[in-house]
mmCIF file of C-alpha atoms and ligand atoms in Angstrom:
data_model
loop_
_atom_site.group_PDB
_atom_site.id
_atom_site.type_symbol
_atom_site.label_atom_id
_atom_site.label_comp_id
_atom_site.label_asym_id
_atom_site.label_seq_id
_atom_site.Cartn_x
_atom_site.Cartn_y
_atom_site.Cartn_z
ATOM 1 C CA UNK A 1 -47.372 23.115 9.037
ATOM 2 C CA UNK A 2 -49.495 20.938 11.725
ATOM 3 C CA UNK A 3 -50.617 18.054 11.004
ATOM 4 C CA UNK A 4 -54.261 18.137 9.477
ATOM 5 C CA UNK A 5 -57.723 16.713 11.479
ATOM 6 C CA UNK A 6 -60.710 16.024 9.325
ATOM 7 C CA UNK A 7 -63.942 17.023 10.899
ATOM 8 C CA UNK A 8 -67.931 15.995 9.806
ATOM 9 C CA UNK A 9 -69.994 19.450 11.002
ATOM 10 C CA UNK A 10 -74.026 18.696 10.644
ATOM 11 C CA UNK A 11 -75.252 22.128 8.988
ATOM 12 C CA UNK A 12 -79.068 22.964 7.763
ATOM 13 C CA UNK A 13 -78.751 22.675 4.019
ATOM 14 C CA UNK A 14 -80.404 26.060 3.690
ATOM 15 C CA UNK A 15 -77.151 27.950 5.289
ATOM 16 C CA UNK A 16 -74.703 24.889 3.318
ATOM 17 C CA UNK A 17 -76.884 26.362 0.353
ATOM 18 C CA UNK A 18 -75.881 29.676 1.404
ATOM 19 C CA UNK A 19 -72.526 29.155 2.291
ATOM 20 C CA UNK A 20 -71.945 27.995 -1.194
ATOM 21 C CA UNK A 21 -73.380 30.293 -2.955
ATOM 22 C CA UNK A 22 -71.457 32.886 -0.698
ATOM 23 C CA UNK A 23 -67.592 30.926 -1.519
ATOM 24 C CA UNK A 24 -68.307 30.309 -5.079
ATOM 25 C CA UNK A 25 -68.605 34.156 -5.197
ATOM 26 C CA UNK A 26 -65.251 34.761 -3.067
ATOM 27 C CA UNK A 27 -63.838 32.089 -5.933
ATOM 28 C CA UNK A 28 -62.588 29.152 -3.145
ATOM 29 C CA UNK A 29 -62.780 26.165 -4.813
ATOM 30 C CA UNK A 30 -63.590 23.956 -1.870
ATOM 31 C CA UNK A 31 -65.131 24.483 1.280
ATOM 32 C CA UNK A 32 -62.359 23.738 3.374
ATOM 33 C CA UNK A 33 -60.153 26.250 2.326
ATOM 34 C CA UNK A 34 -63.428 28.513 3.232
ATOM 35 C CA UNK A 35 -63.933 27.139 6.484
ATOM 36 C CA UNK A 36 -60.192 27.601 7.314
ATOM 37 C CA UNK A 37 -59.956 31.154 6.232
ATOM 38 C CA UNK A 38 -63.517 31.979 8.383
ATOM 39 C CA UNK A 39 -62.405 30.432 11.436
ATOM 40 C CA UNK A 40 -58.980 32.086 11.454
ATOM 41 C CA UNK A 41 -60.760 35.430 10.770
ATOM 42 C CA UNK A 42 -62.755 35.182 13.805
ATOM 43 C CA UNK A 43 -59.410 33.814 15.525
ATOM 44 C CA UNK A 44 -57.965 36.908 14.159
ATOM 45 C CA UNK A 45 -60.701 39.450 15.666
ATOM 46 C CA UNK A 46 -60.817 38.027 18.984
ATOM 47 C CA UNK A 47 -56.830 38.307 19.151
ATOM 48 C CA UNK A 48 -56.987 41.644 17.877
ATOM 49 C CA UNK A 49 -59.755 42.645 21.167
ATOM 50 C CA UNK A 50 -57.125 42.251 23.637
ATOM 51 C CA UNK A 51 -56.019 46.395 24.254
ATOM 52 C CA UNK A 52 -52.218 44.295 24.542
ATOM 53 C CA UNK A 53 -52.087 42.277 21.466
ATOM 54 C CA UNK A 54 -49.928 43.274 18.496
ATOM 55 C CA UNK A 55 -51.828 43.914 15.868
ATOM 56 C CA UNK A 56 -51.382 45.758 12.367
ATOM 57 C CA UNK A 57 -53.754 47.951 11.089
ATOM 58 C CA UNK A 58 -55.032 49.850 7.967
ATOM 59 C CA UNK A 59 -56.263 53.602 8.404
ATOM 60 C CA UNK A 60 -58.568 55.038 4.969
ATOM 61 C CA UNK A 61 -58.680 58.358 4.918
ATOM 62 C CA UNK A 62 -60.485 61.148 2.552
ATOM 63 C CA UNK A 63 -60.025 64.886 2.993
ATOM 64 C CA UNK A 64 -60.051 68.169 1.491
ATOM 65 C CA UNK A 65 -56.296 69.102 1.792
ATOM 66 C CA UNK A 66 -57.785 72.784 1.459
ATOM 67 C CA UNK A 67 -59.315 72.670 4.936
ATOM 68 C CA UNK A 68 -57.480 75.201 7.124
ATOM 69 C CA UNK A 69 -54.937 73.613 8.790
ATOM 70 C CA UNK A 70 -55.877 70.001 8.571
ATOM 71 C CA UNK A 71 -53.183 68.278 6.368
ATOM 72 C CA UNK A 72 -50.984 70.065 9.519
ATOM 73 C CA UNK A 73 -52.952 68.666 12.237
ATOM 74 C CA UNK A 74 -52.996 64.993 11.067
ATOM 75 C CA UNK A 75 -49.382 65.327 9.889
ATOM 76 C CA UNK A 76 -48.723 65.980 13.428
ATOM 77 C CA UNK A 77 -50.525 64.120 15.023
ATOM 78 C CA UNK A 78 -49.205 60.821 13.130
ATOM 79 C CA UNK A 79 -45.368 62.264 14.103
ATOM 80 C CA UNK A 80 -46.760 62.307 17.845
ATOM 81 C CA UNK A 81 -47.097 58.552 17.148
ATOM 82 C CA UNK A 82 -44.560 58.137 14.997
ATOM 83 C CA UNK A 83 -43.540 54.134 17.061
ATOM 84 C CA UNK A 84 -47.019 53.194 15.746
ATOM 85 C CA UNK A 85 -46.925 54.727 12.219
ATOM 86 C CA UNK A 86 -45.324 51.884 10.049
ATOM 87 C CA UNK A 87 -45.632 53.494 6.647
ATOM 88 C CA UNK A 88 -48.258 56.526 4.948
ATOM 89 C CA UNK A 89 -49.402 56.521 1.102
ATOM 90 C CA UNK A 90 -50.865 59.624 0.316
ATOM 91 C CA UNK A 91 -52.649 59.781 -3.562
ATOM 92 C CA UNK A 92 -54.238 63.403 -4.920
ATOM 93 C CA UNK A 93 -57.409 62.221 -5.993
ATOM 94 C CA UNK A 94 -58.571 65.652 -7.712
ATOM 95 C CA UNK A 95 -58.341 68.881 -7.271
ATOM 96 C CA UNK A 96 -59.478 68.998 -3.444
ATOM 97 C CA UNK A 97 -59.489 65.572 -2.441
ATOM 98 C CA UNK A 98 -56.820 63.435 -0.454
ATOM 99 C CA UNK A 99 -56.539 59.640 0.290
ATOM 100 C CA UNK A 100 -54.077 58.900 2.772
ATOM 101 C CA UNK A 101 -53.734 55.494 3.647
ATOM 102 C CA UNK A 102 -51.887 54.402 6.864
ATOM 103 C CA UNK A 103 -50.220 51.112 8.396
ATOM 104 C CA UNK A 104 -49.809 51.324 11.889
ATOM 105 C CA UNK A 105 -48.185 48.462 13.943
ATOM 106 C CA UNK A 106 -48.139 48.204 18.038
ATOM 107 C CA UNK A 107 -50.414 47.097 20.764
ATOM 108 C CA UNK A 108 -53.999 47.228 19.921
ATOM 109 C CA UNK A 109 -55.283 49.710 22.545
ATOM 110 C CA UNK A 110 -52.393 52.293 21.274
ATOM 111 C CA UNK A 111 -53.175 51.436 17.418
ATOM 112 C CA UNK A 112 -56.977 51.985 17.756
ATOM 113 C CA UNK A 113 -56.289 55.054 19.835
ATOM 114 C CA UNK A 114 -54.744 56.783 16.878
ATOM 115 C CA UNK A 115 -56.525 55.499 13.966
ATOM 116 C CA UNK A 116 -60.090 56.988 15.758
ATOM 117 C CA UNK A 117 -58.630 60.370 16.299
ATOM 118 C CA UNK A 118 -57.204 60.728 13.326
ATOM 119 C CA UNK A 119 -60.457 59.412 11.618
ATOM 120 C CA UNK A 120 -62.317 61.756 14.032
ATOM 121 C CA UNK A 121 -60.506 64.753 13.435
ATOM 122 C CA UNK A 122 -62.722 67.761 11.991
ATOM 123 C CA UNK A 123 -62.442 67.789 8.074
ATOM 124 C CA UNK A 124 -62.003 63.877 7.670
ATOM 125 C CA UNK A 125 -65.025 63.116 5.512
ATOM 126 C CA UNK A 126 -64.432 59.759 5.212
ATOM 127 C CA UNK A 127 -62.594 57.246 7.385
ATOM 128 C CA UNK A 128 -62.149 53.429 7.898
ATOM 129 C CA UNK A 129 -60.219 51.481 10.053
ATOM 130 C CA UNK A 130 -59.629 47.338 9.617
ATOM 131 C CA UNK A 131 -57.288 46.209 12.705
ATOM 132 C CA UNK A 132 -56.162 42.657 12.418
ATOM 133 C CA UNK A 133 -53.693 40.354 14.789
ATOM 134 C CA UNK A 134 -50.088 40.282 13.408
ATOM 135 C CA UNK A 135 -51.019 36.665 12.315
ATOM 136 C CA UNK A 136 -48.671 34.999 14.184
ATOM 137 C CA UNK A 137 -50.397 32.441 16.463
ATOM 138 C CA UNK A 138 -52.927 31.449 13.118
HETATM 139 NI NI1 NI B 1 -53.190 65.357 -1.672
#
């Protein structure tokens, strides 16, 4: 671990209000751990924007496995990238209804690629990607 700076940061006490209010609800005890954990999210996105970074991400996925031919489609389509597919979880949520959940791994252009057309694919009802930088320069 680096060594640690302190830093004073002038704020409006209406947003420290807010800001508070906002941590006490995440459960941080302190602000610094809150500040920390903001400023190596943003750190985190703006990695993640470059189409070459490595980055992991998380793919949500609902569908109705009876949909002709879907569970087929996006089954193949994940083997066409299986380098990028880094593990599947796949829960029967009733009757109809899947969730697959995907991590996929590789360079950020590639990874976002195939999260939106899976997501995008015709009997998805509900998708959600969260792409994030391996974490290894926070
Ligand atoms: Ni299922």
């Amino acid at each position: 671990m680096s060594e640690l700076s302190r830093i004073g940061v002038a704020i409006d006490s209406g947003l420290l209000d807010r800001f508070d209010k906002f941590i006490a609800e995440r459960g941080y005890e302190n602000r610094s751990e809150a500040f920390r954990d903001l400023i190596r999210d943003q750190l985190a996105r703006q990695a993640a924007e470059d189409p070459e970074a490595p980055v992991i991400a998380v793919v949500s996925m609902v569908y109705d496995h009876h949909t002709r031919l879907l569970s087929e489609k996006l089954t193949e389509m994940q083997h066409a990238a299986f380098h990028a597919v880094h593990s599947t979880l796949h829960i029967h949520l009733d009757h109809d209804n899947c969730l697959e959940v995907l991590v996929l791994r590789g360079k950020s252009a590639q990874v976002r690629r195939v999260a939106n057309a899976l997501i995008a694919t015709k009997g998805v009802k509900y998708g959600q990607v969260t792409v994030a930088a391996t974490g290894a320069h926070l």
